[in-house]
Coordinates of C-alpha atoms and ligand atoms in Angstrom, one line a residue:
X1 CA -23.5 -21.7 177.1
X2 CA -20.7 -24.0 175.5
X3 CA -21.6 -25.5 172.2
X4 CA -20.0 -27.9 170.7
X5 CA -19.7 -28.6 167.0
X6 CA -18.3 -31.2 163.9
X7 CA -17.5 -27.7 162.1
X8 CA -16.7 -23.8 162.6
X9 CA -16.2 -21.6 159.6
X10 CA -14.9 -18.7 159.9
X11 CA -15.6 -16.8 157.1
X12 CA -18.4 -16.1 155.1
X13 CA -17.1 -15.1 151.7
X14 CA -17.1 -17.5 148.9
X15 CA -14.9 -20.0 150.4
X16 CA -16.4 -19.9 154.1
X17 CA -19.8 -20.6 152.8
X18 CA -20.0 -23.2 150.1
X19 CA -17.2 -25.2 152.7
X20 CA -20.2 -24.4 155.9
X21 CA -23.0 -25.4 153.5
X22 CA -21.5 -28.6 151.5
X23 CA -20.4 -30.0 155.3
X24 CA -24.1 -29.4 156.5
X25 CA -25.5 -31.4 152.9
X26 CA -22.8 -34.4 154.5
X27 CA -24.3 -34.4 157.5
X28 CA -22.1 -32.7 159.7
X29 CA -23.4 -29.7 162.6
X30 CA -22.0 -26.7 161.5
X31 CA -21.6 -22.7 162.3
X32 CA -20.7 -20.6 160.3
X33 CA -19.2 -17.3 161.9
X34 CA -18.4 -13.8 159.9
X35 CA -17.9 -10.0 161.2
X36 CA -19.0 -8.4 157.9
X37 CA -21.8 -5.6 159.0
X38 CA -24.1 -3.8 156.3
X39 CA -24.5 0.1 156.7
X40 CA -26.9 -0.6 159.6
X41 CA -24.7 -3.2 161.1
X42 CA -26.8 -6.2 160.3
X43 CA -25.6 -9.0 159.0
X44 CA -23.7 -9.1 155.6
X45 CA -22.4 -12.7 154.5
X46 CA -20.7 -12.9 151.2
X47 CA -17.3 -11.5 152.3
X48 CA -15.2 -9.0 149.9
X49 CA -16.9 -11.1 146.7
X50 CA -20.2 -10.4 147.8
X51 CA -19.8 -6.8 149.6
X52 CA -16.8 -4.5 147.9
X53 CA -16.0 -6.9 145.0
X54 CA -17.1 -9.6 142.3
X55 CA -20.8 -8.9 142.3
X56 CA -20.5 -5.2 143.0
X57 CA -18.2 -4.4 140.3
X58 CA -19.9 -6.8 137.8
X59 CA -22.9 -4.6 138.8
X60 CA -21.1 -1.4 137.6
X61 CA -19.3 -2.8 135.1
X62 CA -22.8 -4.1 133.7
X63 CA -24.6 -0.7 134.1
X64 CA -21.5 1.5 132.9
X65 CA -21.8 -0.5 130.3
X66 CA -25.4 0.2 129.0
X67 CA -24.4 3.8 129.5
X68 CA -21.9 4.1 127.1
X69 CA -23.6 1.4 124.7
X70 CA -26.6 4.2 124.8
X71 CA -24.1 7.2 124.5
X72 CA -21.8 5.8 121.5
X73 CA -22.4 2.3 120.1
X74 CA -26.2 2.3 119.6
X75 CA -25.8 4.5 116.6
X76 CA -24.4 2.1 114.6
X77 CA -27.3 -0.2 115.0
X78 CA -29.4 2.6 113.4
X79 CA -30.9 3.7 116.8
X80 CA -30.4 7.3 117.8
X81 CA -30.4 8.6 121.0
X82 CA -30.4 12.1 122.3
X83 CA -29.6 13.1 125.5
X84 CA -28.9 9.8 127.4
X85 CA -27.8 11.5 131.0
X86 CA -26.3 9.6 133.5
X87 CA -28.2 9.3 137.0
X88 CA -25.0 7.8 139.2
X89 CA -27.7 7.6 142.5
X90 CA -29.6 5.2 141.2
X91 CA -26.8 3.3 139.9
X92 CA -25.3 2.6 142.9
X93 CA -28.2 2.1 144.6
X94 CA -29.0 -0.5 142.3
X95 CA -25.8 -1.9 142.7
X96 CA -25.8 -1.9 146.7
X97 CA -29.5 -3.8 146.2
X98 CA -27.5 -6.5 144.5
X99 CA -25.4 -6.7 147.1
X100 CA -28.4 -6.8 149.6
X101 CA -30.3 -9.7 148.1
X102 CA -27.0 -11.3 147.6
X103 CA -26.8 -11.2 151.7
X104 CA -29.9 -12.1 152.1
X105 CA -29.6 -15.1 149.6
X106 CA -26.4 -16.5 151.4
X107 CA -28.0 -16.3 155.0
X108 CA -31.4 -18.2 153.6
X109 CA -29.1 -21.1 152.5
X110 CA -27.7 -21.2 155.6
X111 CA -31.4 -21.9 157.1
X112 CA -32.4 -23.9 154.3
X113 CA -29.1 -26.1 154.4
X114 CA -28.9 -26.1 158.6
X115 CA -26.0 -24.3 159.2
X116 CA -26.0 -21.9 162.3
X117 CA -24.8 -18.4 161.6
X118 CA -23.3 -16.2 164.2
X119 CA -22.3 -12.8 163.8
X120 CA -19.5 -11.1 164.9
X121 CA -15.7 -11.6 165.0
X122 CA -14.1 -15.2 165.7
X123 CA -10.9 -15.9 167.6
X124 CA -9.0 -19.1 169.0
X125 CA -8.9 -19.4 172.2
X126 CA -7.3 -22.5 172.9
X127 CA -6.9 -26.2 172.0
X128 CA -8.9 -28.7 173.7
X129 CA -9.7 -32.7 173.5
X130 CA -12.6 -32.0 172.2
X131 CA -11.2 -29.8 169.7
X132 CA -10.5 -25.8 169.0
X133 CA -13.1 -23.3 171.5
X134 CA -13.4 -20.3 169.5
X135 CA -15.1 -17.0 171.0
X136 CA -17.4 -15.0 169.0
X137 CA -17.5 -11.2 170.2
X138 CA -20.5 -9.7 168.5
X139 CA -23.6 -8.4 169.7
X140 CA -23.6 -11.8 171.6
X141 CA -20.7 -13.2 173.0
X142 CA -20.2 -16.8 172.5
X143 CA -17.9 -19.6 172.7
X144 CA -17.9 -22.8 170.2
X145 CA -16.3 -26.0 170.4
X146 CA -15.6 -27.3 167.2
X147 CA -13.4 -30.6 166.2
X148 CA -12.7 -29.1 162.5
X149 CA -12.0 -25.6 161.8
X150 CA -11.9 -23.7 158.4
X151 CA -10.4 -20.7 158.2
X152 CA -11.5 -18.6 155.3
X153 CA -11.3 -15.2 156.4
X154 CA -9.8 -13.7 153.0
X155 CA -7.9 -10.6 152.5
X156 CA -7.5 -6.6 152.8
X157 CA -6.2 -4.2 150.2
X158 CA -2.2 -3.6 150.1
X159 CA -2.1 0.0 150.5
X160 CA 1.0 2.5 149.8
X161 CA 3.8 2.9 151.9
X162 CA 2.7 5.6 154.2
X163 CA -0.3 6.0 151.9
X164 CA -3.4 4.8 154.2
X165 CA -6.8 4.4 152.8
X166 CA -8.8 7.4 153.7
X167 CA -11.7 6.5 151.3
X168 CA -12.0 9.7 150.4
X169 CA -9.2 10.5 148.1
X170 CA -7.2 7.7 148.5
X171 CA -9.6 4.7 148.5
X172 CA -9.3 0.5 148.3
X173 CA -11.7 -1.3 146.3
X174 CA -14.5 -0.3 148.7
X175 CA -14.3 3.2 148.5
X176 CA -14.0 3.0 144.8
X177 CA -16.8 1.3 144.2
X178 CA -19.5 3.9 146.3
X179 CA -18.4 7.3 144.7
X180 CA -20.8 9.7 144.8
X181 CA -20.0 11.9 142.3
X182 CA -17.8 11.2 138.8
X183 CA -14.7 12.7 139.8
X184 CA -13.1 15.0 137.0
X185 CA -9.1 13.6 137.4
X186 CA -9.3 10.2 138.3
X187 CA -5.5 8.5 139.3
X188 CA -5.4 4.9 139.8
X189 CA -1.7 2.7 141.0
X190 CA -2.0 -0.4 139.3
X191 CA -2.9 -1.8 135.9
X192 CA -4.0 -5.2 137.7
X193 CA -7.5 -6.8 137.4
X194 CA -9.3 -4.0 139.5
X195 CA -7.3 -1.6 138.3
X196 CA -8.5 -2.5 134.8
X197 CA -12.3 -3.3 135.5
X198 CA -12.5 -0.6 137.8
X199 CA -10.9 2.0 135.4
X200 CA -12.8 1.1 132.7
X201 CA -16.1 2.0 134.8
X202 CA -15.6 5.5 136.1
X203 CA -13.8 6.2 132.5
X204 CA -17.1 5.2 130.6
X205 CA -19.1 7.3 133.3
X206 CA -16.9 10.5 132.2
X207 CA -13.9 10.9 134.3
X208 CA -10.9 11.2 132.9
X209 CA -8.5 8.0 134.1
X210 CA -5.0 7.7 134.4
X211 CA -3.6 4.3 135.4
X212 CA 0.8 4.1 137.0
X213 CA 2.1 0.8 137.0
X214 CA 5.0 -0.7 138.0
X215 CA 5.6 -3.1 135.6
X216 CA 6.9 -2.8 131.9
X217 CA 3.4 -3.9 130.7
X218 CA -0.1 -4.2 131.9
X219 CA -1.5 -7.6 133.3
X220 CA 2.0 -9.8 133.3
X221 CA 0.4 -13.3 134.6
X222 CA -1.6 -13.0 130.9
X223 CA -0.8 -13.8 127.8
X224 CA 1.5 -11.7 126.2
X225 CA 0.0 -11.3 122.9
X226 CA -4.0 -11.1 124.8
X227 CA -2.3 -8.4 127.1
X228 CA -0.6 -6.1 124.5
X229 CA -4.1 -6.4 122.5
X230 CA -5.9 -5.7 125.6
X231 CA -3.7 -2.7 126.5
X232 CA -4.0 -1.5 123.0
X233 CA -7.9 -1.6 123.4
X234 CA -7.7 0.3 126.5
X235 CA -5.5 3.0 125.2
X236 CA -7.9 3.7 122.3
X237 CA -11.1 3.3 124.7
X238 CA -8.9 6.9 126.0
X239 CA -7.2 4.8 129.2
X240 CA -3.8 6.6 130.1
X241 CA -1.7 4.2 130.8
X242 CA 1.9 4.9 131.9
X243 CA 3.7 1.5 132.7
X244 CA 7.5 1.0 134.2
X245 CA 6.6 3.9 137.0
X246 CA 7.9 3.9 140.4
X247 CA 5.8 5.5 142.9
X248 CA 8.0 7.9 145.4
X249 CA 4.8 10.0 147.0
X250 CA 1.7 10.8 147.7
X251 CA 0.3 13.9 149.0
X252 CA -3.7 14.9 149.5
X253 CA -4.7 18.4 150.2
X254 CA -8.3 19.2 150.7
X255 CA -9.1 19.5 147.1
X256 CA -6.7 17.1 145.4
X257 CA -4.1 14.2 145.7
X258 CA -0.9 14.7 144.7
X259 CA 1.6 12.0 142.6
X260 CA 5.0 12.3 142.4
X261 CA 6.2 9.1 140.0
X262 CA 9.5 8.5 138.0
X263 CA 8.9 7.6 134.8
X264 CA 10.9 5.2 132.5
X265 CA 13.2 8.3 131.5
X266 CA 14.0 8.5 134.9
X267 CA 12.1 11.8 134.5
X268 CA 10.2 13.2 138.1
X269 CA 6.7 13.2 137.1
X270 CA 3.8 15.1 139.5
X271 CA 0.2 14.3 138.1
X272 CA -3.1 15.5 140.4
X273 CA -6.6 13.9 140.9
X274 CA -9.7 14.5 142.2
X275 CA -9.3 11.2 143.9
X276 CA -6.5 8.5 143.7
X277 CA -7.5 4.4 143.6
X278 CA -4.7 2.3 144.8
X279 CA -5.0 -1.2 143.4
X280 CA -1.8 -3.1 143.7
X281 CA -2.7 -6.3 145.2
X282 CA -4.5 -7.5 148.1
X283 CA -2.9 -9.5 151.5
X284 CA -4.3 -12.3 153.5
X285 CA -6.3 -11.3 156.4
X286 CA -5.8 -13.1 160.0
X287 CA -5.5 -9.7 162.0
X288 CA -8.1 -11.2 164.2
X289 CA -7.6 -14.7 164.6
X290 CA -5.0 -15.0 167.6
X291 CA -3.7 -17.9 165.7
X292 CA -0.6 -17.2 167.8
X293 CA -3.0 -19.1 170.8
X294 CA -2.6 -22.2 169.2
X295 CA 0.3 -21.5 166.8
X296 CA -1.3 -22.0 163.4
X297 CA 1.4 -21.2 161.1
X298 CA 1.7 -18.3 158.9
X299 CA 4.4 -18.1 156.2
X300 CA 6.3 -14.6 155.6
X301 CA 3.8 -12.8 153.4
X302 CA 1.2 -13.4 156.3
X303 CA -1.0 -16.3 154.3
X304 CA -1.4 -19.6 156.0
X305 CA 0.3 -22.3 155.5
X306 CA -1.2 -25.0 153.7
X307 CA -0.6 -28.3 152.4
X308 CA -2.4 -29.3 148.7
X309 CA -5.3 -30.2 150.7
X310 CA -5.6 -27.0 152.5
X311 CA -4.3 -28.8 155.7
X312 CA -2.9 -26.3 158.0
X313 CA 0.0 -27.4 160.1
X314 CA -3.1 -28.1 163.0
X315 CA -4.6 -30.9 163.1
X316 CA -8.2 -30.4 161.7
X317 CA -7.0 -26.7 161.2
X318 CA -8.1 -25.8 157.4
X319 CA -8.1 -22.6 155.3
X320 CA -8.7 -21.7 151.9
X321 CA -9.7 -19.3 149.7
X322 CA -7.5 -15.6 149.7
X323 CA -6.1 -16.1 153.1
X324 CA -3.8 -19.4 151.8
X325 CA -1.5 -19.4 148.5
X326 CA -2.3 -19.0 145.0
X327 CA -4.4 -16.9 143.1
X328 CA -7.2 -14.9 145.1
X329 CA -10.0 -15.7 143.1
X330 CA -13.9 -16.1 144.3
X331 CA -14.2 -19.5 142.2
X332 CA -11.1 -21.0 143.7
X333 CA -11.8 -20.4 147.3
X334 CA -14.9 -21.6 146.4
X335 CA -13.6 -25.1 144.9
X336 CA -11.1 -25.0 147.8
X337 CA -13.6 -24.8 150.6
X338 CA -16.0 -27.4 148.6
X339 CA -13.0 -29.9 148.7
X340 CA -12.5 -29.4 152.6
X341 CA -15.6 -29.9 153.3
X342 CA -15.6 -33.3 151.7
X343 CA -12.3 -34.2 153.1
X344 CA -13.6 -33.6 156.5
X345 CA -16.3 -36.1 156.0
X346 CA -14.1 -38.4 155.1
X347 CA -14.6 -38.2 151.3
X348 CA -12.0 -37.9 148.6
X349 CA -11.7 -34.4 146.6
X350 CA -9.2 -32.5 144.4
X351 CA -8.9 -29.4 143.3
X352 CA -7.6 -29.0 139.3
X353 CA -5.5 -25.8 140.1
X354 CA -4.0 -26.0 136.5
X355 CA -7.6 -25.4 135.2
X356 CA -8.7 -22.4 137.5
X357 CA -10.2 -20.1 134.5
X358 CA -9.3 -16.3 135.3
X359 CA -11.7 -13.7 133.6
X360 CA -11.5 -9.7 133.2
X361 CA -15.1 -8.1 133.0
X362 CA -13.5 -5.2 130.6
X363 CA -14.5 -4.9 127.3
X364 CA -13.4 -6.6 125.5
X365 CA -13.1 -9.2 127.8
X366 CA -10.6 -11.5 128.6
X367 CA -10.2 -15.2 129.6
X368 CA -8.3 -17.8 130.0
X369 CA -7.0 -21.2 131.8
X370 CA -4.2 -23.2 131.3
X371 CA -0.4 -22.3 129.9
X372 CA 0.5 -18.9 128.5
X373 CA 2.3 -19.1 125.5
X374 CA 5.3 -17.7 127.5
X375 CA 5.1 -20.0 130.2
X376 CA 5.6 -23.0 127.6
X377 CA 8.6 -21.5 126.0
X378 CA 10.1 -21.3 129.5
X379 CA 9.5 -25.0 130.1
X380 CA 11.0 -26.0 126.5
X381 CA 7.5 -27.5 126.2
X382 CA 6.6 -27.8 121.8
X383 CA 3.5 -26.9 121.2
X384 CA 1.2 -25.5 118.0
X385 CA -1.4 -22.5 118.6
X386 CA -4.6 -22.1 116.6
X387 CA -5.9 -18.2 116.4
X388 CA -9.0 -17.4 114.6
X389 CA -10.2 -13.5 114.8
X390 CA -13.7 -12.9 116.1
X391 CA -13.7 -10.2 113.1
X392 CA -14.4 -13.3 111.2
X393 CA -17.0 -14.8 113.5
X394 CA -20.4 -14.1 112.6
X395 CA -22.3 -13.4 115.6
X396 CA -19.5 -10.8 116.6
X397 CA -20.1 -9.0 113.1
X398 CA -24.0 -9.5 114.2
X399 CA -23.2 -7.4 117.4
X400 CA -20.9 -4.9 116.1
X401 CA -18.2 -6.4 118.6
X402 CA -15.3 -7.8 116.2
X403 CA -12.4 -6.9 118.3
X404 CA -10.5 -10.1 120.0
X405 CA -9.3 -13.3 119.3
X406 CA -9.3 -16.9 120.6
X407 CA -5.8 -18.9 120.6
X408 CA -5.3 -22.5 121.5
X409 CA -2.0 -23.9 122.4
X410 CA -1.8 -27.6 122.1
X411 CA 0.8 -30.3 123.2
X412 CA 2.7 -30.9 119.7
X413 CA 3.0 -34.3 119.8
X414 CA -0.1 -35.1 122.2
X415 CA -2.6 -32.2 120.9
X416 CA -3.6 -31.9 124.1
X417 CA -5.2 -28.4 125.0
X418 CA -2.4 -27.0 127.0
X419 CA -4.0 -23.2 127.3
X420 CA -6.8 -21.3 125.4
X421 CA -6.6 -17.8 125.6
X422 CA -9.4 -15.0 124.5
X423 CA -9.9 -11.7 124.5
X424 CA -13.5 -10.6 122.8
X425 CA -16.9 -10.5 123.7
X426 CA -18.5 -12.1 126.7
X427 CA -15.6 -14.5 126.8
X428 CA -16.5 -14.7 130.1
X429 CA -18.9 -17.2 129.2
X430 CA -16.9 -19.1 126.1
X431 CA -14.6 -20.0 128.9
X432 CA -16.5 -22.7 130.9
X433 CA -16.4 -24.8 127.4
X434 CA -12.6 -24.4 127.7
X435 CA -12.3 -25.2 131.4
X436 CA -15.0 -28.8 130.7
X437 CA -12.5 -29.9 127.5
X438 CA -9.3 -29.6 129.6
X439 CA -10.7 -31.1 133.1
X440 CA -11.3 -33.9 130.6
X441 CA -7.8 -33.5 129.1
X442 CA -9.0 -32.9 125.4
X443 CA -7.2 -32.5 122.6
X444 CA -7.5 -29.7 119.9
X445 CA -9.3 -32.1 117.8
X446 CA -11.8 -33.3 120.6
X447 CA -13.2 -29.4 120.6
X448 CA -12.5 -29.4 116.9
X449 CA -15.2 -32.4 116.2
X450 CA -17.9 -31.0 118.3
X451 CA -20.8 -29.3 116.8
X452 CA -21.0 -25.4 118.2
X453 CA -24.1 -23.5 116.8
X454 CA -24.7 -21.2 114.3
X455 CA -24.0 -18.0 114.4
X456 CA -22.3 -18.0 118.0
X457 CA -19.4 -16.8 119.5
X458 CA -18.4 -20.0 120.5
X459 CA -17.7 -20.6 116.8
X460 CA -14.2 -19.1 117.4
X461 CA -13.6 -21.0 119.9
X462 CA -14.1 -24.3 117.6
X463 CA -12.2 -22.8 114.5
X464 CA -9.2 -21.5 116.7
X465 CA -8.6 -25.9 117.5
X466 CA -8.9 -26.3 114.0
X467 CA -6.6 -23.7 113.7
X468 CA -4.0 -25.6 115.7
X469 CA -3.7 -28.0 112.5
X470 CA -4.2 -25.0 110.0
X471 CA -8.1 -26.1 109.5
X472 CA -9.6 -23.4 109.9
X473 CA -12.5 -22.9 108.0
X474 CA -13.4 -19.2 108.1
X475 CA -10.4 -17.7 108.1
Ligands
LIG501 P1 -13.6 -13.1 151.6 O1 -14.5 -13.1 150.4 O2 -12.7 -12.0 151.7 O3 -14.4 -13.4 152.9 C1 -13.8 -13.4 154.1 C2 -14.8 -13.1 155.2 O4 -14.3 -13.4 156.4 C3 -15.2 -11.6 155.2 O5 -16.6 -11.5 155.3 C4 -14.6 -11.1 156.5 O6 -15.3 -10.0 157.1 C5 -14.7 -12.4 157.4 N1 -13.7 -12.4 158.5 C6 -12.4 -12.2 158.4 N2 -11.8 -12.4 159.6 C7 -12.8 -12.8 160.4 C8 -12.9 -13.2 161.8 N3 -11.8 -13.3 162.6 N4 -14.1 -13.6 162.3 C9 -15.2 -13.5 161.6 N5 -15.2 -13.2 160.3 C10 -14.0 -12.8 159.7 N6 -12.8 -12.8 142.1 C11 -13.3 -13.5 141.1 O7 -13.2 -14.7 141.0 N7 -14.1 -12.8 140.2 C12 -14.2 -11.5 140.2 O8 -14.9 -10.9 139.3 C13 -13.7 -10.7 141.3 N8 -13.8 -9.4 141.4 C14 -13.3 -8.7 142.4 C15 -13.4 -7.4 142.4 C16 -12.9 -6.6 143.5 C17 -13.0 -5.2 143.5 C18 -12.1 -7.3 144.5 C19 -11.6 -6.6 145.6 C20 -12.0 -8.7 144.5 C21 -12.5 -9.4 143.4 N9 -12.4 -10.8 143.3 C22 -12.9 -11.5 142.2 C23 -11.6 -11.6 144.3 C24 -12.6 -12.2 145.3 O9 -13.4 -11.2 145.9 C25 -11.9 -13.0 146.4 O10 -11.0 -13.9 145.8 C26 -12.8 -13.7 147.2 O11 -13.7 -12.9 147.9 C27 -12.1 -14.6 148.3 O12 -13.0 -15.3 149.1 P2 -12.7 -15.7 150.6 O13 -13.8 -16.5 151.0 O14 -11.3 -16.3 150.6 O15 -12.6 -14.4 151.4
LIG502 P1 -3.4 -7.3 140.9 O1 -2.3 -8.2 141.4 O2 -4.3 -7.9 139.8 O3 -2.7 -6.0 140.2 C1 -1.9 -5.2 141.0 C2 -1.1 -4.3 140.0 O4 -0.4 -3.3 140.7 C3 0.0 -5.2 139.3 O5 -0.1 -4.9 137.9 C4 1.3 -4.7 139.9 O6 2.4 -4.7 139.0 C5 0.9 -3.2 140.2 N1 1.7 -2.7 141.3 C6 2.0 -3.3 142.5 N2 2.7 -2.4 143.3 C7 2.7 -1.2 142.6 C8 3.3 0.1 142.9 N3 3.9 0.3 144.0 N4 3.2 1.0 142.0 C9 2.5 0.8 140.8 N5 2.0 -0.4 140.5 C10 2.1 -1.4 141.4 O7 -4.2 -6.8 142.1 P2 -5.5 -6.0 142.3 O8 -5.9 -5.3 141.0 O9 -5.3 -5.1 143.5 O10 -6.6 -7.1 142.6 C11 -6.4 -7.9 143.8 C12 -7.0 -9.3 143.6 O11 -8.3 -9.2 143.4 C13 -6.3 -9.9 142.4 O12 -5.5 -10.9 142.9 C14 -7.4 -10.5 141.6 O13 -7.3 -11.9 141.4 C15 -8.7 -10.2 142.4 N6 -9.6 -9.6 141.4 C16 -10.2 -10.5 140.5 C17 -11.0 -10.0 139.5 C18 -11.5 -10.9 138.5 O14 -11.4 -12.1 138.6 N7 -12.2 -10.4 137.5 C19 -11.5 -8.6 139.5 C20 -10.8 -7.8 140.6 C21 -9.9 -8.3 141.5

């Protein structure tokens, strides 16, 4: 049976779904179509976000935590613990009951909203008057007419040259985030975000980590002076870091993987693990799309391309989210495939890509939006930065968790906020503040003026914009 439809999603990850459910709330008749399968093939909507990455990692990172709270920090707090043991089973089946209601969540807001949900794999077939008839190949073959397509069908993990993922030894993101065991000699290429979070979570359940990067430094998109603080942190934490590597091979046997890396001496270096994670980007995924059927457009990295509107070169051809430029975040393919839908319905909408907060779930955490203070330098842009220490914040001394600071760079003529920067505790959550004064284009005095409460960490955030005129008060 044909159906026809206003819209067909493909994709069910962050930016598939809020686009298939925010064009339902406007009216419009819309499926929704994703191939993710759980372990017994049912439905899994939620994409890489919901299934191998956001929510399961926060999940680990949350409960890895706790663990080493229990094991080393407690003490401090005059609580003593004795043989806090680690039960990595029900940790990851906590985690992958997360990940379960999280499915379950997505597909009852597709009932709840109207949007029809098909599983299985989507491909164009061809280009009609009617629109784009795409065939669904799952457990039931269909094929849909819809007049507007999204495409948010997000990405895969960039593995090695002749490197593939086995998830055994050598895993992605998905393999690194079921391990059944703590492995002893843990390898990881790539001191980016997953790199990082991920790192930090088997090194706090006892393995012993060792991170090769490429660049000179860890995380070079941050802030400089938040990334040599946050590198310093992780070094201490017992990280092992080795930055400015180049990777020449990698062998696994059936007990260990093998890497052989030059070093910044130019120095051959061979280090073994018990398992290897690569983590050194991710690229778009279309492998299924036969967009060659209807000739969407691709660019030469594989992404599609897109317009500022998420416009492919189709006519009411859209993607968003990983599988387009910029940077592959859950929130932005989110906003991206809220805006899309309310284009198609005829509505305005804008994404504020210069305010797309970016957050790293370590500890100490980090986050920012906005300008790094290199960035401004490059564009000859004057500007004044406020820092203020959470070492002098007193709900940080309150929690024993002093180590961070916020910095606000300011237009110097202007004041307006041009980029705050943190790195401390749960900055995760100071950030939204941030991210609501800049979409209003506030100055460092607008943040300065507002009342934060007493004793919270968002203190720091108010005294780093007074800081921007040397006002600070507690420091
Ligand atoms: P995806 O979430 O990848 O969803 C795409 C969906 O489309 C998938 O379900 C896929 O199976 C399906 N699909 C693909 N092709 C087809 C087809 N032809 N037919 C049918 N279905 C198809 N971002 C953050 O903002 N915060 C974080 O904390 C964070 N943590 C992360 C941790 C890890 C370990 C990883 C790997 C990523 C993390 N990310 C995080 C990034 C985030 O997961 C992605 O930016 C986000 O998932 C992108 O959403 P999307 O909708 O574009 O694509
Ligand atoms: P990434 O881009 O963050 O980091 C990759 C790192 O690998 C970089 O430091 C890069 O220099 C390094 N690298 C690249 N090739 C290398 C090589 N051959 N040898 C050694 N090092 C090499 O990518 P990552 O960590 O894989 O994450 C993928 C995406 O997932 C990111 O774009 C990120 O936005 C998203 N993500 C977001 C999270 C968050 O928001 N908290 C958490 C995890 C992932």
């Amino acid at each position: 049976m044909r159906i026809t439809v206003d819209v067909g999603v493909i994709g069910a990850g962050p930016g598939g779904y809020i686009a298939a459910i925010r064009a339902a709330q406007l009216g419009l008749r819309v499926v929704c179509m994703d191939n993710w399968a759980d372990v017994t093939g049912a439905p899994a909507p939620g994409g890489t976000c919901g299934n191998v990455g956001c929510i399961p990692s926060k999940a680990l990172l949350e409960s890895s935590a706790h663990f080493e709270m229990v094991k080393q920090d407690v003490a401090v707090h005059g609580i003593e613990v004795k043989g806090a043991t680690l039960n990595l089973n029900q940790m990851l089946t906590r985690k992958d009951g997360i990940v379960r209601d999280n499915n379950k969540g997505i597909l009852f807001l597709f009932r709840k909203n109207g949007v029809s949900f098909y599983h299985g794999t989507a491909s164009f077939m061809r280009r009609s008057d009617a629109g784009y008839d795409i065939r669904v190949s799952g457990r039931e073959g269909h094929v849909l007419t819809c007049r507007h397509i999204v495409i948010a069908t997000g990405s895969s993990p960039r593995a090695l040259p002749d490197t593939p993922f086995d998830e055994k030894r050598i895993l992605s993101n998905v393999g690194a985030l079921a391990m059944e065991s703590i492995p002893r000699r843990l390898g990881i290429i790539g001191a980016g975000v997953i790199g990082l979070e991920l790192g930090s979570v088997w090194r706090r359940l006892g393995a012993q980590v060792t991170i090769l990067e490429s660049q000179p430094a860890i995380l070079s998109f941050a802030d400089r002076q938040i990334a040599a603080l946050a590198e310093k942190a992780f070094r201490t934490q017992g990280l092992s870091i080795h930055t400015g590597v180049s990777i020449n091979k990698v062998t696994t046997s059936a007990s260990q993987v093998s890497v052989e890396y030059t070093d910044t001496d130019a120095t051959t270096q061979r280090s073994h693990f018990d398992r290897l994670i690569v983590a050194i980007g991710r690229t778009p995924h279309t492998a299924e799309l036969a967009h060659d059927k209807v000739g969407l457009q691709l660019d030469e990295r594989g992404f599609i391309v897109v317009d500022e509107q998420c416009r492919t070169n189709l006519p009411n051809v859209w993607a968003v989210g990983d599988v387009v430029r910029g940077p592959m975040l859950a929130h932005k393919a989110e906003e991206e495939g809220l805006a899309v839908a309310e284009r198609i319905a005829g509505r305005f909408a804008q994404v504020d890509y210069g305010t797309l907060p970016y957050v790293l779930y370590t500890r100490p955490e980090m986050a920012w939006a906005g300008k790094t203070e290199q960035e401004l330098e490059a564009e000859g842009r004057e500007y004044r930065a406020g820092c203020f220490p959470f070492s002098a914040n007193g709900r940080a001394r309150a929690m024993s968790e002093t180590e961070g600071i916020v910095k606000v760079l300011a237009d110097a003529k202007t004041d307006t906020v041009l980029g705050v920067h943190m790195i401390g505790p749960v900055v995760s959550e100071l950030i939204g503040e941030v991210v609501l004064a800049m979409s209003f284009k506030a100055s460092s005095e607008d943040i300065a003026q507002v009342c934060h409460a007493h004793p919270t960490l968002s203190e720091a955030l108010r005294e780093a914009a007074l800081g921007v005129n040397s006002r600070s008060l507690n420091s």
